[in-house]
Amino acid sequence: MNITGLDGFLKTFFKSLKSATEGLGLDRMFLTGVTPILLNDITSGDNIKTDIHILPHYADLCGFSDKEIKHLIQIFADSLETRSDLLSPVFPDGKKAWMDDIYRLMVNSYDGYMFSPYIEKRVYNPTLVMYLFKQLEQLDGQLPKTLLDHNLLADEGRIEYIANLPGGTELIMELNQNKTIEIKEIASRFGFKNMIEKTAKTQVFMGSYLYYMGMLTLGETVPSGWQQLKIPNPVTQSLYIDSIAQWIIKDSETRDFGFHEALAFTREGKIAPLRNFIEKQVFPAFDWRDKRWVNELTIKTIFMCLLNDNANYLMISERQTRTGYADLAMIVRPDRRSFNFKDILIEFKYIKTKNLSVKNLKKQSDKSLFELKAVQNKLKKARSQAKKYAKELKDEFGDVIQLTTYAVIGIGFERLLYKKLV
């Protein structure tokens, strides 16, 4: 069925439902999963519906609260404890340790959605939560290899759709670097015409589209009165990262080589080959248009494109802590510790080349660059921040993690310095 035909069908269908409420046996209707595209195109056929999704009483209707998650984990652990058909011990370190591991994994991967601006109530993604519980049941309490339900991989297509619109790539990059955007308002409805015509693709449209498709959620109230939207959690951010990796490293063989160098870093602590790859293969690929985004967040984005690994890590990026925002923490998943992956914390800093009176940066040694006052100042700040964030991560995850911390300092798009701090 073509778009025009579907448009007419929907209007006729919902007009019939409206008629059925007028004494023909249909008293009430409750619709879920309704997109603004559908709302717009059924208006002429059915104008008696009320959108309730932003009302405070329904803010947690389509998600799990933190209290519910803890309760579900307890029930699931109790059920595993009574099973006699399990092929291996479910709780090698005790039942409570298993429950704590599952909770930390969920709160760091699936939490973060908000649907009402009138109440601060966060919920967990129900699709991902139920996916994980189903996998745990089928795997006798063991974690699956991926924390991402493959049904959500279609969301990458939605990112590509936005990226191909005028200003779309810039919006995706801004989202990934800052984790938020601000738009004038969330569009309550838009029709097929808006989806087709590029002239209708405003930032309001793009932000609203990603919001309704589950790729963004409500953020904080901002003084301008505009609506802040944010990436809800690391699992959703990984979809953005996977798309961006293909933009900045277009050749698949080169990209695979970068992943190999990233694995050498996470398994063996060898960061030099990864640094060299970024300097020689990634930096030159950025053209002048990209460089307007360049700052420490850009450097972090490049690293995340290569290091993104939900199969082995909890990826914690720019999460607010008691003392600020940790740049990038990679905490080994509890089921992957036997494979000798490293717990990693990286603080990223950036120095503009115009702020340095140094010629031929590419020919300078790391040692000579580290002697520059600007570099020493950045290193000092990174060391101080890393020490604070490392302590908070230890408090959260316990003595099981053995953090190795690094400072990574970008000098323009010419040099990349690194220093192992602990």
Short mmCIF file of C-alpha atoms in Angstrom, two decimals:
data_model
loop_
_atom_site.label_atom_id
_atom_site.label_comp_id
_atom_site.label_asym_id
_atom_site.label_seq_id
_atom_site.Cartn_x
_atom_site.Cartn_y
_atom_site.Cartn_z
CA MET A 1 0.00 0.00 0.00
CA ASN A 2 1.42 3.42 -0.93
CA ILE A 3 1.55 6.35 1.50
CA THR A 4 -1.50 8.08 0.04
CA GLY A 5 -3.53 4.89 0.23
CA LEU A 6 -2.48 4.24 3.82
CA ASP A 7 -3.40 7.82 4.73
CA GLY A 8 -6.94 7.35 3.41
CA PHE A 9 -7.31 3.93 5.01
CA LEU A 10 -6.37 5.25 8.46
CA LYS A 11 -8.78 8.16 8.27
CA THR A 12 -11.62 5.85 7.21
CA PHE A 13 -10.74 3.24 9.85
CA PHE A 14 -10.69 5.67 12.77
CA LYS A 15 -13.77 7.48 11.52
CA SER A 16 -15.55 4.12 11.74
CA LEU A 17 -14.29 3.64 15.31
CA LYS A 18 -15.58 7.10 16.23
CA SER A 19 -18.99 6.23 14.79
CA ALA A 20 -19.03 3.02 16.83
CA THR A 21 -18.85 5.05 20.06
CA GLU A 22 -22.19 6.68 19.22
CA GLY A 23 -24.41 3.91 20.50
CA LEU A 24 -22.99 1.07 18.42
CA GLY A 25 -21.36 -0.85 21.28
CA LEU A 26 -17.91 0.75 21.59
CA ASP A 27 -17.70 2.71 24.84
CA ARG A 28 -13.97 3.42 25.24
CA MET A 29 -10.69 3.02 23.40
CA PHE A 30 -7.13 3.00 24.76
CA LEU A 31 -4.31 3.23 22.20
CA THR A 32 -0.63 2.67 22.95
CA GLY A 33 2.40 2.92 20.71
CA VAL A 34 0.74 5.75 18.79
CA THR A 35 3.17 7.99 16.90
CA PRO A 36 2.46 11.66 16.11
CA ILE A 37 2.46 10.66 12.43
CA LEU A 38 -0.59 8.51 13.05
CA LEU A 39 -2.24 11.14 15.26
CA ASN A 40 -1.93 13.76 12.56
CA ASP A 41 -3.31 11.62 9.78
CA ILE A 42 -6.38 10.35 11.64
CA THR A 43 -7.46 13.79 12.90
CA SER A 44 -10.02 14.40 10.20
CA GLY A 45 -11.49 10.97 10.74
CA ASP A 46 -11.35 10.82 14.53
CA ASN A 47 -11.10 14.00 16.59
CA ILE A 48 -12.18 12.74 20.00
CA LYS A 49 -8.85 11.35 21.22
CA THR A 50 -6.82 12.81 24.09
CA ASP A 51 -3.03 12.44 24.35
CA ILE A 52 -2.26 11.49 27.97
CA HIS A 53 1.39 10.47 27.70
CA ILE A 54 2.80 13.65 29.33
CA LEU A 55 0.35 13.70 32.24
CA PRO A 56 2.15 13.09 35.58
CA HIS A 57 -0.09 10.19 36.62
CA TYR A 58 0.94 8.26 33.51
CA ALA A 59 4.65 9.11 33.60
CA ASP A 60 5.64 5.54 34.53
CA LEU A 61 2.91 3.69 32.66
CA CYS A 62 5.26 2.36 29.96
CA GLY A 63 8.39 1.69 31.98
CA PHE A 64 9.72 0.16 35.20
CA SER A 65 10.57 2.24 38.25
CA ASP A 66 13.75 1.65 40.24
CA LYS A 67 11.71 0.06 43.02
CA GLU A 68 10.02 -2.29 40.56
CA ILE A 69 13.38 -3.30 39.05
CA LYS A 70 14.77 -4.27 42.47
CA HIS A 71 11.60 -6.23 43.22
CA LEU A 72 11.76 -8.08 39.88
CA ILE A 73 15.42 -8.98 40.42
CA GLN A 74 14.55 -10.37 43.87
CA ILE A 75 11.68 -12.47 42.46
CA PHE A 76 13.85 -13.75 39.63
CA ALA A 77 16.72 -14.65 41.97
CA ASP A 78 14.30 -16.51 44.26
CA SER A 79 12.98 -18.52 41.30
CA LEU A 80 16.50 -19.48 40.18
CA GLU A 81 17.34 -20.59 43.69
CA THR A 82 14.58 -23.20 43.66
CA ARG A 83 15.36 -24.69 40.24
CA SER A 84 16.98 -28.14 40.22
CA ASP A 85 17.66 -28.37 36.47
CA LEU A 86 20.45 -25.78 36.26
CA LEU A 87 23.64 -26.98 34.59
CA SER A 88 25.98 -24.69 36.56
CA PRO A 89 25.91 -22.74 39.82
CA VAL A 90 23.97 -19.49 39.40
CA PHE A 91 25.38 -17.72 42.43
CA PRO A 92 29.10 -18.58 42.60
CA ASP A 93 29.69 -15.49 44.80
CA GLY A 94 26.37 -15.63 46.62
CA LYS A 95 22.83 -14.64 45.80
CA LYS A 96 23.17 -11.04 46.99
CA ALA A 97 26.30 -10.46 44.91
CA TRP A 98 24.46 -11.75 41.82
CA MET A 99 21.49 -9.46 42.50
CA ASP A 100 23.78 -6.46 43.02
CA ASP A 101 25.57 -7.19 39.75
CA ILE A 102 22.32 -7.40 37.78
CA TYR A 103 20.98 -4.21 39.37
CA ARG A 104 24.16 -2.22 38.63
CA LEU A 105 24.09 -3.47 35.08
CA MET A 106 20.47 -2.40 34.60
CA VAL A 107 20.78 1.00 36.26
CA ASN A 108 23.85 1.80 34.18
CA SER A 109 22.39 0.50 30.91
CA TYR A 110 18.58 0.76 30.80
CA ASP A 111 17.57 3.61 33.11
CA GLY A 112 17.03 7.26 32.21
CA TYR A 113 13.69 7.74 30.47
CA MET A 114 11.36 10.62 31.43
CA PHE A 115 8.02 11.27 29.74
CA SER A 116 6.35 14.02 31.76
CA PRO A 117 7.72 17.54 32.29
CA TYR A 118 5.45 17.91 35.31
CA ILE A 119 7.08 15.31 37.55
CA GLU A 120 10.64 14.02 37.90
CA LYS A 121 10.03 10.32 37.51
CA ARG A 122 12.61 8.21 35.65
CA VAL A 123 11.85 4.79 34.27
CA TYR A 124 13.76 1.88 32.75
CA ASN A 125 13.25 0.83 29.14
CA PRO A 126 10.72 -2.04 29.40
CA THR A 127 11.77 -3.67 26.12
CA LEU A 128 15.39 -3.96 27.27
CA VAL A 129 14.45 -5.03 30.79
CA MET A 130 12.21 -7.84 29.57
CA TYR A 131 14.84 -8.85 27.01
CA LEU A 132 17.43 -9.24 29.77
CA PHE A 133 15.12 -11.21 32.07
CA LYS A 134 14.17 -13.51 29.18
CA GLN A 135 17.84 -14.09 28.40
CA LEU A 136 18.66 -14.74 32.06
CA GLU A 137 15.86 -17.29 32.21
CA GLN A 138 16.99 -19.08 29.05
CA LEU A 139 20.66 -18.98 30.05
CA ASP A 140 20.09 -20.27 33.60
CA GLY A 141 20.93 -16.93 35.22
CA GLN A 142 23.95 -16.13 33.04
CA LEU A 143 24.20 -12.82 31.22
CA PRO A 144 23.75 -12.74 27.44
CA LYS A 145 26.62 -11.65 25.20
CA THR A 146 24.85 -8.43 24.25
CA LEU A 147 22.75 -6.13 26.42
CA LEU A 148 20.95 -4.78 23.35
CA ASP A 149 17.77 -6.40 22.09
CA HIS A 150 18.35 -6.97 18.36
CA ASN A 151 14.82 -5.72 17.72
CA LEU A 152 16.12 -2.25 18.59
CA LEU A 153 18.79 -2.32 15.90
CA ALA A 154 16.17 -0.86 13.57
CA ASP A 155 16.70 2.37 15.53
CA GLU A 156 20.03 2.78 13.73
CA GLY A 157 17.98 3.31 10.57
CA ARG A 158 16.17 6.16 12.27
CA ILE A 159 19.49 7.80 13.10
CA GLU A 160 20.55 7.43 9.46
CA TYR A 161 17.23 8.95 8.36
CA ILE A 162 17.88 12.05 10.47
CA ALA A 163 21.56 12.20 9.46
CA ASN A 164 20.56 12.40 5.78
CA LEU A 165 18.41 15.50 6.36
CA PRO A 166 19.78 19.06 6.14
CA GLY A 167 21.46 19.74 9.49
CA GLY A 168 20.86 16.17 10.64
CA THR A 169 24.49 15.12 10.93
CA GLU A 170 25.27 18.22 12.97
CA LEU A 171 22.37 17.43 15.30
CA ILE A 172 23.52 13.82 15.79
CA MET A 173 27.08 14.95 16.51
CA GLU A 174 25.85 17.58 18.97
CA LEU A 175 23.72 14.97 20.70
CA ASN A 176 26.53 12.50 21.05
CA GLN A 177 29.02 15.07 22.32
CA ASN A 178 26.76 16.99 24.69
CA LYS A 179 24.14 14.22 25.22
CA THR A 180 21.45 16.92 24.96
CA ILE A 181 19.83 19.30 22.49
CA GLU A 182 17.28 22.05 23.01
CA ILE A 183 14.30 22.58 20.73
CA LYS A 184 11.52 25.14 20.90
CA GLU A 185 8.89 22.48 21.59
CA ILE A 186 8.09 18.85 20.99
CA ALA A 187 5.79 18.61 17.97
CA SER A 188 2.51 17.05 19.07
CA ARG A 189 1.88 15.71 15.59
CA PHE A 190 3.28 15.65 12.07
CA GLY A 191 2.03 13.84 9.02
CA PHE A 192 3.31 11.88 6.06
CA LYS A 193 3.89 15.13 4.20
CA ASN A 194 6.43 16.22 6.81
CA MET A 195 8.21 12.88 6.48
CA ILE A 196 8.59 13.32 2.73
CA GLU A 197 9.35 17.01 2.17
CA LYS A 198 12.84 18.12 3.22
CA THR A 199 11.64 21.69 3.71
CA ALA A 200 9.62 20.49 6.70
CA LYS A 201 12.65 18.94 8.42
CA THR A 202 13.35 21.54 11.09
CA GLN A 203 15.29 20.89 14.29
CA VAL A 204 11.92 20.67 16.07
CA PHE A 205 10.90 17.91 13.66
CA MET A 206 14.19 16.01 14.00
CA GLY A 207 14.28 16.22 17.80
CA SER A 208 10.60 15.31 18.10
CA TYR A 209 11.02 12.36 15.73
CA LEU A 210 13.92 10.92 17.77
CA TYR A 211 11.94 11.51 20.98
CA TYR A 212 8.85 9.64 19.77
CA MET A 213 11.00 6.83 18.41
CA GLY A 214 12.62 6.28 21.82
CA MET A 215 16.06 7.60 20.85
CA LEU A 216 15.73 10.67 23.10
CA THR A 217 13.88 11.46 26.30
CA LEU A 218 12.95 14.57 28.26
CA GLY A 219 15.79 16.45 29.92
CA GLU A 220 15.86 19.29 32.39
CA THR A 221 13.81 22.45 32.20
CA VAL A 222 15.97 25.22 30.75
CA PRO A 223 15.70 28.99 31.44
CA SER A 224 14.86 29.76 27.80
CA GLY A 225 11.62 27.83 28.12
CA TRP A 226 12.71 25.49 25.34
CA GLN A 227 12.57 21.74 25.78
CA GLN A 228 15.79 19.89 26.49
CA LEU A 229 16.04 16.39 25.05
CA LYS A 230 18.75 13.91 25.99
CA ILE A 231 20.08 10.46 25.20
CA PRO A 232 18.59 8.32 27.99
CA ASN A 233 21.30 5.74 28.63
CA PRO A 234 24.55 4.14 27.38
CA VAL A 235 22.81 1.37 25.44
CA THR A 236 20.89 3.93 23.40
CA GLN A 237 24.03 6.02 22.98
CA SER A 238 25.81 2.99 21.55
CA LEU A 239 23.42 3.15 18.58
CA TYR A 240 24.52 6.73 17.90
CA ILE A 241 28.18 5.75 18.35
CA ASP A 242 27.92 2.86 15.89
CA SER A 243 26.52 5.20 13.24
CA ILE A 244 29.10 7.92 13.86
CA ALA A 245 31.93 5.37 13.63
CA GLN A 246 30.89 4.65 10.05
CA TRP A 247 30.88 8.38 9.22
CA ILE A 248 34.33 9.22 10.56
CA ILE A 249 36.04 5.98 9.46
CA LYS A 250 34.32 5.21 6.19
CA ASP A 251 36.51 2.34 5.04
CA SER A 252 35.39 -0.88 6.74
CA GLU A 253 38.85 -2.50 6.68
CA THR A 254 40.40 0.57 8.29
CA ARG A 255 37.63 0.58 10.87
CA ASP A 256 38.21 -3.09 11.69
CA PHE A 257 41.92 -2.40 12.15
CA GLY A 258 41.01 0.37 14.60
CA PHE A 259 38.82 -2.05 16.55
CA HIS A 260 41.80 -4.43 16.72
CA GLU A 261 43.98 -1.68 18.20
CA ALA A 262 41.21 -0.84 20.68
CA LEU A 263 41.08 -4.48 21.80
CA ALA A 264 44.84 -4.43 22.43
CA PHE A 265 44.22 -1.47 24.72
CA THR A 266 41.35 -3.00 26.71
CA ARG A 267 42.95 -6.46 27.00
CA GLU A 268 46.65 -5.62 27.30
CA GLY A 269 46.73 -1.95 28.26
CA LYS A 270 48.55 -0.97 25.05
CA ILE A 271 47.30 2.53 24.29
CA ALA A 272 50.15 3.67 21.99
CA PRO A 273 48.95 1.72 18.91
CA LEU A 274 45.43 3.12 19.38
CA ARG A 275 46.81 6.65 19.65
CA ASN A 276 48.89 6.17 16.51
CA PHE A 277 45.87 4.86 14.59
CA ILE A 278 43.77 7.89 15.53
CA GLU A 279 46.53 10.35 14.61
CA LYS A 280 47.25 8.74 11.24
CA GLN A 281 43.86 7.39 10.13
CA VAL A 282 41.11 9.35 11.89
CA PHE A 283 42.39 12.91 12.28
CA PRO A 284 43.17 13.36 8.56
CA ALA A 285 39.67 12.14 7.64
CA PHE A 286 37.99 15.12 9.34
CA ASP A 287 37.43 17.94 6.83
CA TRP A 288 37.04 21.63 7.65
CA ARG A 289 33.30 21.37 8.26
CA ASP A 290 33.81 18.77 10.97
CA LYS A 291 36.41 20.84 12.80
CA ARG A 292 33.87 23.32 14.09
CA TRP A 293 32.92 20.59 16.59
CA VAL A 294 36.47 19.93 17.73
CA ASN A 295 37.01 19.99 21.49
CA GLU A 296 37.70 17.42 24.18
CA LEU A 297 34.26 15.89 23.57
CA THR A 298 35.20 15.30 19.93
CA ILE A 299 38.32 13.43 21.02
CA LYS A 300 36.19 11.38 23.39
CA THR A 301 33.70 10.60 20.60
CA ILE A 302 36.51 9.20 18.44
CA PHE A 303 37.72 6.98 21.28
CA MET A 304 34.16 5.80 22.00
CA CYS A 305 33.64 4.88 18.33
CA LEU A 306 36.58 2.50 18.63
CA LEU A 307 36.13 1.36 22.23
CA ASN A 308 32.33 0.92 22.28
CA ASP A 309 31.91 -2.63 23.60
CA ASN A 310 28.71 -3.53 25.43
CA ALA A 311 29.58 -7.22 25.14
CA ASN A 312 32.41 -6.85 27.65
CA TYR A 313 31.88 -3.50 29.40
CA LEU A 314 29.48 -1.18 31.09
CA MET A 315 30.19 1.99 29.12
CA ILE A 316 29.73 5.01 31.40
CA SER A 317 30.10 8.32 29.57
CA GLU A 318 29.71 11.81 31.06
CA ARG A 319 27.64 10.52 33.97
CA GLN A 320 27.20 13.05 36.73
CA THR A 321 28.99 12.14 39.93
CA ARG A 322 29.11 13.87 43.30
CA THR A 323 32.12 15.90 42.17
CA GLY A 324 31.37 16.51 38.48
CA TYR A 325 31.20 14.46 35.28
CA ALA A 326 33.45 11.49 34.61
CA ASP A 327 34.53 11.55 30.94
CA LEU A 328 34.61 7.84 30.08
CA ALA A 329 34.60 4.87 32.42
CA MET A 330 34.69 1.30 31.12
CA ILE A 331 33.77 -1.17 33.85
CA VAL A 332 34.18 -4.85 32.97
CA ARG A 333 30.91 -6.75 33.07
CA PRO A 334 30.78 -9.24 35.97
CA ASP A 335 30.56 -12.20 33.58
CA ARG A 336 33.63 -11.09 31.59
CA ARG A 337 36.19 -10.64 34.37
CA SER A 338 37.79 -14.01 33.71
CA PHE A 339 38.85 -12.78 30.26
CA ASN A 340 41.34 -10.26 31.70
CA PHE A 341 39.75 -7.08 30.39
CA LYS A 342 40.90 -3.90 32.14
CA ASP A 343 38.68 -1.51 34.11
CA ILE A 344 39.47 1.84 32.50
CA LEU A 345 38.86 5.50 33.32
CA ILE A 346 39.89 8.14 30.78
CA GLU A 347 39.92 11.91 31.26
CA PHE A 348 39.99 13.84 27.98
CA LYS A 349 41.46 17.32 27.52
CA TYR A 350 41.93 19.52 24.47
CA ILE A 351 44.23 22.39 23.55
CA LYS A 352 43.73 24.58 20.49
CA THR A 353 46.82 24.85 18.33
CA LYS A 354 46.49 28.63 18.20
CA ASN A 355 47.09 28.71 21.96
CA LEU A 356 50.56 27.19 21.50
CA SER A 357 53.58 28.91 20.00
CA VAL A 358 54.97 25.67 18.62
CA LYS A 359 55.84 25.01 15.00
CA ASN A 360 55.80 21.63 13.27
CA LEU A 361 53.66 19.96 15.93
CA LYS A 362 53.67 16.67 14.09
CA LYS A 363 57.45 16.47 14.35
CA GLN A 364 57.62 17.21 18.07
CA SER A 365 58.30 14.35 20.48
CA ASP A 366 55.79 13.46 23.20
CA LYS A 367 58.40 14.42 25.78
CA SER A 368 58.85 17.95 24.41
CA LEU A 369 55.09 18.49 24.20
CA PHE A 370 54.56 17.33 27.78
CA GLU A 371 57.03 20.02 28.87
CA LEU A 372 54.72 22.77 27.58
CA LYS A 373 52.95 24.68 30.36
CA ALA A 374 49.55 24.40 28.69
CA VAL A 375 49.91 20.62 28.51
CA GLN A 376 51.11 20.40 32.12
CA ASN A 377 48.09 22.41 33.28
CA LYS A 378 45.69 20.10 31.43
CA LEU A 379 47.46 17.04 32.81
CA LYS A 380 47.27 18.37 36.34
CA LYS A 381 43.53 18.97 36.03
CA ALA A 382 42.95 15.54 34.50
CA ARG A 383 44.89 13.86 37.31
CA SER A 384 42.85 15.64 39.97
CA GLN A 385 39.51 14.80 38.33
CA ALA A 386 40.45 11.18 37.67
CA LYS A 387 41.37 10.68 41.32
CA LYS A 388 37.95 11.91 42.47
CA TYR A 389 35.98 9.91 39.90
CA ALA A 390 37.98 6.75 40.55
CA LYS A 391 37.06 6.88 44.22
CA GLU A 392 33.36 7.24 43.43
CA LEU A 393 33.46 4.34 41.00
CA LYS A 394 35.18 2.23 43.67
CA ASP A 395 32.45 3.18 46.14
CA GLU A 396 29.77 2.10 43.66
CA PHE A 397 31.27 -1.11 42.26
CA GLY A 398 33.41 -2.20 45.20
CA ASP A 399 36.88 -3.70 45.36
CA VAL A 400 36.18 -6.03 42.44
CA ILE A 401 37.18 -3.28 40.00
CA GLN A 402 40.86 -2.46 39.49
CA LEU A 403 40.85 0.86 37.68
CA THR A 404 43.60 1.94 35.35
CA THR A 405 43.27 5.67 34.70
CA TYR A 406 44.56 7.69 31.77
CA ALA A 407 44.72 11.29 30.65
CA VAL A 408 44.34 11.84 26.90
CA ILE A 409 45.14 15.32 25.59
CA GLY A 410 44.37 16.39 22.04
CA ILE A 411 46.38 19.23 20.53
CA GLY A 412 44.26 20.46 17.69
CA PHE A 413 43.71 17.68 15.19
CA GLU A 414 47.42 17.11 14.85
CA ARG A 415 48.68 15.41 18.00
CA LEU A 416 47.31 13.15 20.67
CA LEU A 417 49.15 12.70 23.97
CA TYR A 418 48.42 10.13 26.64
CA LYS A 419 49.62 9.53 30.17
CA LYS A 420 48.88 6.58 32.43
CA LEU A 421 47.94 8.08 35.80
CA VAL A 422 47.38 4.98 37.96
#
